[in-house]
Short mmCIF file of C-alpha atoms in Angstrom, two decimals:
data_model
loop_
_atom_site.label_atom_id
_atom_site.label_comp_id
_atom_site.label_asym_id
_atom_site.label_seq_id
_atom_site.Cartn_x
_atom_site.Cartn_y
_atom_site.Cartn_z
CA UNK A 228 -70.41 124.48 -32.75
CA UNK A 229 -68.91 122.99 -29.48
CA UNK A 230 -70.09 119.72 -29.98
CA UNK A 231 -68.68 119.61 -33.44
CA UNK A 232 -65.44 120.83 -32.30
CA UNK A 233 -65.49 118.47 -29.67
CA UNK A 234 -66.21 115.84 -32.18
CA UNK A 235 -63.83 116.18 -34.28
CA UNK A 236 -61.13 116.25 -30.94
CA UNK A 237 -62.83 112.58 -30.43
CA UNK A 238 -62.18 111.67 -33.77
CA UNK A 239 -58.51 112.74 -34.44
CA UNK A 240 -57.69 111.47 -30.93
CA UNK A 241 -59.11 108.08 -31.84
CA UNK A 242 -57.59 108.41 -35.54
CA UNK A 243 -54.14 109.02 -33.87
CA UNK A 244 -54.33 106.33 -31.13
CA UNK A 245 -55.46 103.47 -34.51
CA UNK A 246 -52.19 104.91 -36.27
CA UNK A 247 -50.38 104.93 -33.23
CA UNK A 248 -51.45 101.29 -33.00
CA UNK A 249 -51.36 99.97 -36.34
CA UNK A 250 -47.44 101.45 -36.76
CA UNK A 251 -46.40 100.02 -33.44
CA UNK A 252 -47.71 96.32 -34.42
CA UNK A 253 -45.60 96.36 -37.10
CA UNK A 254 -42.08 94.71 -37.32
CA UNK A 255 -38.63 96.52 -37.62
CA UNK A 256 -35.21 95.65 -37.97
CA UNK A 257 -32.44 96.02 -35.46
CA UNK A 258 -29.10 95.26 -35.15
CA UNK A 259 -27.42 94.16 -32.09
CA UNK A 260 -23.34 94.03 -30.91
CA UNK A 261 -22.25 90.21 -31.59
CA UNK A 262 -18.47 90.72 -31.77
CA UNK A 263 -16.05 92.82 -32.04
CA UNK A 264 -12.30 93.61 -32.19
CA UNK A 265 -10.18 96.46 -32.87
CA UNK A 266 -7.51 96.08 -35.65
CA UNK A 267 -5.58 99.00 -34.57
CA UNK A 268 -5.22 97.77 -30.48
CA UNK A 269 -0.94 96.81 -30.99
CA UNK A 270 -2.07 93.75 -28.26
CA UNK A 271 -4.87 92.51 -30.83
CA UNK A 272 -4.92 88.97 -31.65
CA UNK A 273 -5.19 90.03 -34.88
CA UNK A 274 -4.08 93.20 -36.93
CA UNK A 275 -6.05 92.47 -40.43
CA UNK A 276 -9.22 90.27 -41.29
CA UNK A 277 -7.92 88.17 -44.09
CA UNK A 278 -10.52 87.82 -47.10
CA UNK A 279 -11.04 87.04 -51.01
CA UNK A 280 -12.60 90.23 -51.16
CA UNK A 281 -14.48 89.78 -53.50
CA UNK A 282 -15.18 85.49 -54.51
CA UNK A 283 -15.90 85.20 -58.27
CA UNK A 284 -17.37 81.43 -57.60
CA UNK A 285 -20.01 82.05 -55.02
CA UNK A 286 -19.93 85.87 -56.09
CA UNK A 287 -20.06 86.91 -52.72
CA UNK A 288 -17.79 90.52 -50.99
CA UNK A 289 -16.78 88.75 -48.08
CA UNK A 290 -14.40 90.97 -44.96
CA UNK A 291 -13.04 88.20 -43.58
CA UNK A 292 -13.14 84.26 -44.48
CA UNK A 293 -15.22 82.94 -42.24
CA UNK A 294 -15.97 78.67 -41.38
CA UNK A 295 -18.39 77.52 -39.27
CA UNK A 296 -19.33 74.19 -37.66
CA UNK A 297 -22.40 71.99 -36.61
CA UNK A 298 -21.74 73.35 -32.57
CA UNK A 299 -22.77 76.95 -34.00
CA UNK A 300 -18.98 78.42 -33.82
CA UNK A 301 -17.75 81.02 -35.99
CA UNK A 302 -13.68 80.68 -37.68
CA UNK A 303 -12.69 83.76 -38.53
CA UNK A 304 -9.20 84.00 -40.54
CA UNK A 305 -7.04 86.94 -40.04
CA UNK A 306 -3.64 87.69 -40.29
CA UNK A 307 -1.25 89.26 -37.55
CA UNK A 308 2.39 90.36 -38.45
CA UNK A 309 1.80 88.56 -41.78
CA UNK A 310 1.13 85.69 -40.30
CA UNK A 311 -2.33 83.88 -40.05
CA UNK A 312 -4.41 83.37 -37.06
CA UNK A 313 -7.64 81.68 -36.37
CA UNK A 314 -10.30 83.04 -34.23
CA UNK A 315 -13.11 80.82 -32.89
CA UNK A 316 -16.08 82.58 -31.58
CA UNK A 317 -18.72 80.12 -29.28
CA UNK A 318 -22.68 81.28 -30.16
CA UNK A 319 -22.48 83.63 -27.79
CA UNK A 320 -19.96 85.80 -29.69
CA UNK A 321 -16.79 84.73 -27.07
CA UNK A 322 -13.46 84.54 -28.31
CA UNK A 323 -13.18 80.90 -27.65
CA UNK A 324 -9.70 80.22 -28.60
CA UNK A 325 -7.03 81.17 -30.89
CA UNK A 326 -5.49 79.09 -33.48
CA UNK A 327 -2.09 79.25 -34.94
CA UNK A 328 -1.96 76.84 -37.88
CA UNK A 329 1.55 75.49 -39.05
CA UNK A 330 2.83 72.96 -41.71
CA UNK A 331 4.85 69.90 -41.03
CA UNK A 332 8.05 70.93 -40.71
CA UNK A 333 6.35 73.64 -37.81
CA UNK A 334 6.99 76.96 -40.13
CA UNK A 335 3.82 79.22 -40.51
CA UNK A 336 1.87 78.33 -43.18
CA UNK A 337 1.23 81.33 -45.87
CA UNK A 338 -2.51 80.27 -46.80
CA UNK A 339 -4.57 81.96 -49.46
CA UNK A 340 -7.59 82.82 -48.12
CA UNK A 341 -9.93 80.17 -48.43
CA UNK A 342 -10.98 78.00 -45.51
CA UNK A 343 -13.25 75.19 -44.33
CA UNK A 344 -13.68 73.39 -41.11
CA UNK A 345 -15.52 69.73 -40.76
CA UNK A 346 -18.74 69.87 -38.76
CA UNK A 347 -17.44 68.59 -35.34
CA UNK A 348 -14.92 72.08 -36.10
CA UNK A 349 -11.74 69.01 -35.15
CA UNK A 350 -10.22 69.39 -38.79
CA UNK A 351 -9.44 72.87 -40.61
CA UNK A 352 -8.83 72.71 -44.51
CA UNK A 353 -7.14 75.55 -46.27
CA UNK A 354 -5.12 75.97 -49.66
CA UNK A 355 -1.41 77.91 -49.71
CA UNK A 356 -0.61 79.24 -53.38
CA UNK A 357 2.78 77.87 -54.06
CA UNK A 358 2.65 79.63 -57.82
CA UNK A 359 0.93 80.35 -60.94
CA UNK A 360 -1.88 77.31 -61.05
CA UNK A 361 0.16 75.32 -58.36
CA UNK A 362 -1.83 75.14 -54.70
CA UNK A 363 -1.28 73.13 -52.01
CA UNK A 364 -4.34 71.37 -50.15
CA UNK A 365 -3.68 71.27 -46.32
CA UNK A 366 -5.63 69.81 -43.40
CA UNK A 367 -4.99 70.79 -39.51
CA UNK A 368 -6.29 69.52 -36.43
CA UNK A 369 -8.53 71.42 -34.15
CA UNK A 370 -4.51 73.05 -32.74
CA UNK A 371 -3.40 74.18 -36.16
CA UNK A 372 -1.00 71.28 -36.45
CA UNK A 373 -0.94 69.83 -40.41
CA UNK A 374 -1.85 66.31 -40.92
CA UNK A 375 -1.92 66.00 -44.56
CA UNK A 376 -1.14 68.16 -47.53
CA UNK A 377 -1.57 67.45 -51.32
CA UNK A 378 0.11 69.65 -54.23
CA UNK A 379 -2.40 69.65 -56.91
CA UNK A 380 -1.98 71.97 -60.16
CA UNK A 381 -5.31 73.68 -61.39
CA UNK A 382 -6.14 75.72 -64.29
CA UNK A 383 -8.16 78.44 -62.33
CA UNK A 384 -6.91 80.39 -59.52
CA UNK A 385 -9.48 83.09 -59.15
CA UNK A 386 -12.76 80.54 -59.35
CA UNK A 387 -11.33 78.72 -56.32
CA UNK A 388 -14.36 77.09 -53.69
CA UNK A 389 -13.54 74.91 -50.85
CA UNK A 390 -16.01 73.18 -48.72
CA UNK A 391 -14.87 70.71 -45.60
CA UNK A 392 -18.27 68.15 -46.54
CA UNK A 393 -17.61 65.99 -43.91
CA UNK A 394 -15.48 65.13 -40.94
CA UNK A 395 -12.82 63.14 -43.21
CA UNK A 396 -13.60 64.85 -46.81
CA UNK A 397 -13.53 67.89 -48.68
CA UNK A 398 -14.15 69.35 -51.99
CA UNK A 399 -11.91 72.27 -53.92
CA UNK A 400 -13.99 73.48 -56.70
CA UNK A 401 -11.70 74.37 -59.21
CA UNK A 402 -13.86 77.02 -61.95
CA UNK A 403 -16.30 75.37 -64.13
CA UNK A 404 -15.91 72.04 -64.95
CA UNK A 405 -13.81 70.40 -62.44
CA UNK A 406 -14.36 69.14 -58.52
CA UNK A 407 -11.49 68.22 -56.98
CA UNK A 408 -12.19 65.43 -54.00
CA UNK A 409 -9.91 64.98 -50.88
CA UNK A 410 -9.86 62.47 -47.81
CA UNK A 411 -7.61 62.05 -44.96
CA UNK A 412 -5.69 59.10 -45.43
CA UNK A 413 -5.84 59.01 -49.34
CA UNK A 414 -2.56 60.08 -51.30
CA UNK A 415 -4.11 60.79 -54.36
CA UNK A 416 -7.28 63.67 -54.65
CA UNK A 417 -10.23 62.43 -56.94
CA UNK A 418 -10.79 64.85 -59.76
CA UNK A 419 -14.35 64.76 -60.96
CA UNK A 420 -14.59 66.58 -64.61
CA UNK A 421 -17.67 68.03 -65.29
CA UNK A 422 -19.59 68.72 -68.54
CA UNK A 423 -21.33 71.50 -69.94
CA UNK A 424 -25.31 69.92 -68.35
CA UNK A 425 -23.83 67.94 -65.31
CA UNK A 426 -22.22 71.34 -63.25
CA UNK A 427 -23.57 73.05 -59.95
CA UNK A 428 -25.32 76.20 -60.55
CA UNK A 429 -23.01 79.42 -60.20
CA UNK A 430 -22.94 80.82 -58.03
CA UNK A 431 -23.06 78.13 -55.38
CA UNK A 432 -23.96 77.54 -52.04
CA UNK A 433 -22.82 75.27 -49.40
CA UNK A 434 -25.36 73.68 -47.55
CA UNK A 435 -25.78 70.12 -45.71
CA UNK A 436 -23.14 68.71 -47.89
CA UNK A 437 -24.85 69.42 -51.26
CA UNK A 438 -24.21 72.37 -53.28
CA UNK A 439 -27.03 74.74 -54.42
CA UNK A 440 -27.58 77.57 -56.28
CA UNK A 441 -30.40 80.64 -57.91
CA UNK A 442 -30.49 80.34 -61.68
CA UNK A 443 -33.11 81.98 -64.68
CA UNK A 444 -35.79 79.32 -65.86
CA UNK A 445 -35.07 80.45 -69.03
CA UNK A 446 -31.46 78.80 -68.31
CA UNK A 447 -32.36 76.07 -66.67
CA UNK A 448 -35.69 74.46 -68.67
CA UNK A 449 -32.96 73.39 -71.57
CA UNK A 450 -31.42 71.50 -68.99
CA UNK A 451 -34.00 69.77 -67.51
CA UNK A 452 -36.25 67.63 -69.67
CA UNK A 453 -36.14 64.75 -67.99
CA UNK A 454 -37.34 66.22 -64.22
CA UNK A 455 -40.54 65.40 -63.73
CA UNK A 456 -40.87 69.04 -61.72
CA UNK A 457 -40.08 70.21 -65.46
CA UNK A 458 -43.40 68.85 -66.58
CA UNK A 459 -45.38 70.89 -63.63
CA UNK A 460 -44.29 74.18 -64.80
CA UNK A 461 -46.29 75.79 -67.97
CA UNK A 462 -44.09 77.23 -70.31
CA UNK A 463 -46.36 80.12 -71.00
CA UNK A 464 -45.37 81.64 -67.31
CA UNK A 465 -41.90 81.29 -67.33
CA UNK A 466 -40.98 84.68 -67.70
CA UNK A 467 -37.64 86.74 -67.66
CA UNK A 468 -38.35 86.94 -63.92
CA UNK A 469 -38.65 83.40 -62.67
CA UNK A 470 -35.93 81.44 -60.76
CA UNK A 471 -35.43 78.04 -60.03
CA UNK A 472 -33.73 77.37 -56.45
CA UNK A 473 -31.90 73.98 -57.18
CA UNK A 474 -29.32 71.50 -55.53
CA UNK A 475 -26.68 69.86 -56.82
CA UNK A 476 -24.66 67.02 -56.36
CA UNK A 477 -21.62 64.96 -58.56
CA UNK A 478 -22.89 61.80 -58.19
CA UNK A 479 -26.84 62.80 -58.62
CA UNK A 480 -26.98 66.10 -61.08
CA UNK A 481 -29.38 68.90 -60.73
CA UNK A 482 -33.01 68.96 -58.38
CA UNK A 483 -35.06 71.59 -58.93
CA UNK A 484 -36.83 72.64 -55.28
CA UNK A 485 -38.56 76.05 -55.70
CA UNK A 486 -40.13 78.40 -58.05
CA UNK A 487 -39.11 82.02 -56.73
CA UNK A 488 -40.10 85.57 -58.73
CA UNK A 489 -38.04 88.10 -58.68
CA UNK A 490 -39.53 91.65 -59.62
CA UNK A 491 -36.65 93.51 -61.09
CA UNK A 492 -34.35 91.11 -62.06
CA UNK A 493 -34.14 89.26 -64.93
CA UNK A 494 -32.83 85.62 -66.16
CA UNK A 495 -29.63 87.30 -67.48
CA UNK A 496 -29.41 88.62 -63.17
CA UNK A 497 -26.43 87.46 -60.97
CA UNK A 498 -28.86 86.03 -58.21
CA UNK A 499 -27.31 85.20 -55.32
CA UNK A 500 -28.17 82.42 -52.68
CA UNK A 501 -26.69 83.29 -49.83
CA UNK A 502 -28.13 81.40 -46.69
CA UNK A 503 -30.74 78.68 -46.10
CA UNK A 504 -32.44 78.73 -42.71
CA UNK A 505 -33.86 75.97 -40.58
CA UNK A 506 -36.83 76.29 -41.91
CA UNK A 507 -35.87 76.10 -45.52
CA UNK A 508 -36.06 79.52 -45.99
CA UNK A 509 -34.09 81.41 -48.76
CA UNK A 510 -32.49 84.02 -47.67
CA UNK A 511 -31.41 85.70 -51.46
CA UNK A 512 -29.44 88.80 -52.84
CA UNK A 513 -28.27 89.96 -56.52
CA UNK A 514 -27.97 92.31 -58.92
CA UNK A 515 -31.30 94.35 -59.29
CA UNK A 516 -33.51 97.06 -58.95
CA UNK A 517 -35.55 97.91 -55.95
CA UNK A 518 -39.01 99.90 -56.44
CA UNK A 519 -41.79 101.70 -54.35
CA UNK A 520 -43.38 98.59 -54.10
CA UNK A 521 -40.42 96.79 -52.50
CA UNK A 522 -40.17 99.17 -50.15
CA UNK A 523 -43.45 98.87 -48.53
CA UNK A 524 -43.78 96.99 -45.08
CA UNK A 525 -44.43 92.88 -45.41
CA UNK A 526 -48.50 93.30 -44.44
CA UNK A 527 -48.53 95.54 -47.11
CA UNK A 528 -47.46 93.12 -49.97
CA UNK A 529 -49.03 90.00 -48.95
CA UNK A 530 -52.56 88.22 -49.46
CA UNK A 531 -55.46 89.98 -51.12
CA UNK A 532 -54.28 93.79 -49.81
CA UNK A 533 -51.35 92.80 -51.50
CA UNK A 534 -52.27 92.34 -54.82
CA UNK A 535 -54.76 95.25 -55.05
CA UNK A 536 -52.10 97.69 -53.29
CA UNK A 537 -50.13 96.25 -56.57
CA UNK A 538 -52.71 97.16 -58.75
CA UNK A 539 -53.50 100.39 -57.94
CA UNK A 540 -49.33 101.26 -57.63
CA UNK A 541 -49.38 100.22 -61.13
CA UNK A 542 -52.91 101.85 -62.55
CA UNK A 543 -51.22 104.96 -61.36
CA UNK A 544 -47.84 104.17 -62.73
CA UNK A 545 -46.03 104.31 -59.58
CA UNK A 546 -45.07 100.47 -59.22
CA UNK A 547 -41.38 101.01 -60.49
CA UNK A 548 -41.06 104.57 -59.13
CA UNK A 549 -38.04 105.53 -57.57
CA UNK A 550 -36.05 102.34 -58.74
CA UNK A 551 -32.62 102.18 -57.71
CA UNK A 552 -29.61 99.80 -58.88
CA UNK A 553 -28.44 97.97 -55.34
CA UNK A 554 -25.54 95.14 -55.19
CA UNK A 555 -25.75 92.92 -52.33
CA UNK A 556 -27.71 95.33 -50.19
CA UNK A 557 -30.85 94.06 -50.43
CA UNK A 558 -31.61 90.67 -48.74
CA UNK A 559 -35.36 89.01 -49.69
CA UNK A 560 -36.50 86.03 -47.77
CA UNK A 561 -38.14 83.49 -49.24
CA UNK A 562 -40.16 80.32 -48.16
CA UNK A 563 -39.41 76.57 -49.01
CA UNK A 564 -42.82 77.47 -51.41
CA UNK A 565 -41.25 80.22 -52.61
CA UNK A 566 -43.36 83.26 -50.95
CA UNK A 567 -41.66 86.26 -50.60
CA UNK A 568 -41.70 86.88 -46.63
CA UNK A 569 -39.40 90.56 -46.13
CA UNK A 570 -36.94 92.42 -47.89
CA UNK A 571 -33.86 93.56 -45.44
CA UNK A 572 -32.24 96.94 -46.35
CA UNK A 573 -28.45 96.97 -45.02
CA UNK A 574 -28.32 100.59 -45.55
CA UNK A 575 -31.51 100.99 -43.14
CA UNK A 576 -30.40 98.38 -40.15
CA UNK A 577 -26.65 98.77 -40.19
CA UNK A 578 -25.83 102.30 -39.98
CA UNK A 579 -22.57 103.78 -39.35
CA UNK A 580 -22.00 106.22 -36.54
CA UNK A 581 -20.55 109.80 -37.07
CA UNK A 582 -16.71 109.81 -38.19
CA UNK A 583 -17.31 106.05 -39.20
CA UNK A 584 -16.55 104.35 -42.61
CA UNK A 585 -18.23 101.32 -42.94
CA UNK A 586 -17.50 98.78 -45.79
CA UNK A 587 -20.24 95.94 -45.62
CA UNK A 588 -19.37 91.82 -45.84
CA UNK A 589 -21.02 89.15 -45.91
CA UNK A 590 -23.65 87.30 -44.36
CA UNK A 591 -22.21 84.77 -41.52
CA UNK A 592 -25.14 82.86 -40.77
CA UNK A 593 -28.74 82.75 -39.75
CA UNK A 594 -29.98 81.57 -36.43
CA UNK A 595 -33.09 81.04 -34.41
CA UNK A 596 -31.46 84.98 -32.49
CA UNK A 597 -31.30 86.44 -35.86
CA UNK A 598 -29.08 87.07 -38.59
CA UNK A 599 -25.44 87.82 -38.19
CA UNK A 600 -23.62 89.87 -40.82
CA UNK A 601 -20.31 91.03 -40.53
CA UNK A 602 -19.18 94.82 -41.68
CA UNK A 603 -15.44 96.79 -40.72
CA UNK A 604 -14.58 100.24 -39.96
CA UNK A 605 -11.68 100.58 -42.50
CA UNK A 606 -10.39 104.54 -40.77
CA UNK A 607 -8.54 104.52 -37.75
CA UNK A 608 -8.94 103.22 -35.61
CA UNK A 609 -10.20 100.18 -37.49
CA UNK A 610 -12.50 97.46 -36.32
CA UNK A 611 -13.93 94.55 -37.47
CA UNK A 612 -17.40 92.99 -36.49
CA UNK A 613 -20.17 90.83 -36.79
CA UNK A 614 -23.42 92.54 -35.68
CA UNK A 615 -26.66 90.21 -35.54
CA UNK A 616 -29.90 91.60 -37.18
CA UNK A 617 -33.22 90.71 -35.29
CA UNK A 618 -37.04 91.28 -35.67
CA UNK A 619 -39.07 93.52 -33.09
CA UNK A 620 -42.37 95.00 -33.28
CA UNK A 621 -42.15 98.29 -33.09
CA UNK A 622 -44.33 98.85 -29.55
CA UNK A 623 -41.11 96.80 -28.14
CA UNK A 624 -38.66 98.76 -29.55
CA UNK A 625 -40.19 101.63 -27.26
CA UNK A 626 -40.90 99.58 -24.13
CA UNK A 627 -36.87 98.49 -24.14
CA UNK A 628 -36.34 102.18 -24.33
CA UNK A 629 -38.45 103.22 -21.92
CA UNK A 630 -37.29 101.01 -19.53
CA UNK A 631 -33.60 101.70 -20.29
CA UNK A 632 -34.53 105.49 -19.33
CA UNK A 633 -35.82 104.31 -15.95
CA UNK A 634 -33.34 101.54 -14.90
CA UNK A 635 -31.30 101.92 -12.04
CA UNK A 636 -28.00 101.43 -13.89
CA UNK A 637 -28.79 105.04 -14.95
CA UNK A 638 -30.04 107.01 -11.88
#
């Protein structure tokens, strides 16, 4: 009877050091203080984050508009007495400097709030509504002086994009079915009209001067007969769940780069492609449900385990169970290949603190540190901030805390 008993001490020991073991290996999610200011302080450089809110053309909830350039700085646009300010962070979250951009005749400008910089971050491009479907297109220099403005007249002033797609140039997409072109030193823009097959997908995506987008296969094959990656594809497994990852440009039309299933979500889905890393990673949002499945750690749903953890979540009917409706909540990455690689819960990394009231943005960028989304406390007193979401395993989680308990900073 001892020897049993001391037996079965052995084995739950050993059983709780493998869990022990197995759980710590695994990675989590943190989020880490990037920057911040307080909206309320009366000697802020700002007093309000200036945003779209919500932008029907890239269909993205955005806090603040936000520009960034090739040296890894952030432009934040905000407003203070009315009147807007620039804030330029460096990559290590440093209020760099502050810019006060002006027209010609050296009155504030009253911008909308849409804004681009060019990659070297030494021209700024905005638009100022001057009226119902009247905007004027204004460049600054790196000091918020205006070089150039243009008075164009659109159609659309809700489906309003701007991207600065090189030092000189930039494109205002204007809804639709029309790309408006403009270059320093050029009096007239170039409007490029677009027809019903030769559009970017919506919503779109900036990236490396091309403009890409998420879209249904179903939506898409119509489109694209004459692609050779077209051919590839067997119609027979294009199903309500498959999306096409594709880049777009005026002069060159649509390229289809990745295959990418969604569970959840079907062609009919407002998919959103939010970031592209380094890598070529897809970093994706949407419309959608989540289900027990999704919520399982990445070792879990990958490979051969995978697949047969699948299987036996769906023999016993509990693949879809507990499936909730989340907007823009749920991040998936993706590979180039189009491998889904982890699913990132905002509710679960970014959590508010007691007597906070958290509204979430957008996501700023993604960097070899991690990636850097921005959310503001809209009570008093009211902050805005960009925190910066990295990967751990869980054993380091508790070493940095461990040693925080012990450093001398705290005896």
């Amino acid at each position: 009877m001892v020897n049993k008993m001391k037996r079965l001490i052995v084995y739950t020991f050993m059983l709780t050091v493998s869990i022990i073991a197995i759980y710590g290996y695994n990675f989590t999610y943190l989020i880490e203080p990037f920057f911040s200011i307080l909206l309320s302080h009366p000697e802020a450089p700002i007093d309000k984050v200036y945003g779209t809110g919500y932008q029907a053309i890239r269909c993205v909830h955005n806090r603040a508009s936000i520009a960034l350039d090739t040296k890894g700085r952030i432009y934040i646009l905000g407003l203070k007495n009315g009147r807007p300010r620039i804030l330029v962070l460096n990559r290590e979250g440093k209020m760099e400097r502050i810019i006060t951009p002006r027209l010609k005749d050296g009155h504030f400008s009253k911008w909308s709030p849409l804004l681009s910089v060019s990659p070297s971050g030494n021209f700024i491009w905005a638009v100022r509504w001057e009226g119902i479907g009247v905007h004027r297109f204004i460049v600054h220099d790196r000091n918020g002086k205006a070089k150039m403005d243009w008075l164009i007249k659109t159609e659309v002033t809700s489906h309003l994009a701007l991207n600065a797609y090189s030092e000189e140039g930039a494109y205002l997409v204007s809804g639709t079915d029309e790309f408006i072109r403009f270059r320093l030193g050029q009096k007239e823009p170039q409007r490029l009209k677009l027809s019903e097959n030769f559009h970017p997908p919506y919503p779109i995506f900036f990236h490396k001067g091309k403009y890409w987008g998420i879209t249904g296969m179903k939506w898409l094959i119509p489109k694209m007969e004459h692609l050779k990656f077209h051919g590839q594809i067997e119609r027979s497994k294009i199903k309500e769940d498959l999306f096409g990852v594709i880049a777009w440009l005026p002069q060159e039309g649509i390229h289809l780069l990745s295959l990418i299933r969604l569970s959840g979500l079907s062609a009919s889905s407002t998919v959103i492609l939010q970031w592209i890393d380094d890598q070529g990673n897809f970093y994706i949002g949407g419309l959608g449900y989540t289900s027990l499945y999704d919520s399982l750690p990445s070792w879990a749903r990958e490979g051969i385990w995978g697949e047969r953890i699948a299987k036996i979540l769906k023999a016993l009917r509990l693949y879809d169970h507990f499936r909730k409706l989340k907007q823009n909540v749920t991040i998936r990455i993706f590979s180039p290949k189009g491998e889904l690689k982890e699913v990132i819960r905002l509710s679960q990394v970014i959590r508010s603190r007691r007597g906070e009231k958290l509204e979430y943005g957008q996501l700023v960028k993604v960097d070899e540190r991690g990636i850097y989304w921005e959310v503001e406390k809209v009570n008093e007193p009211r902050e805005y901030r960009i925190v910066r979401i990295t990967k751990k395993r869980r054993w380091q989680v508790w070493w940095e805390t461990l040693r925080s308990w012990f450093s001398p900073d705290d005896i």
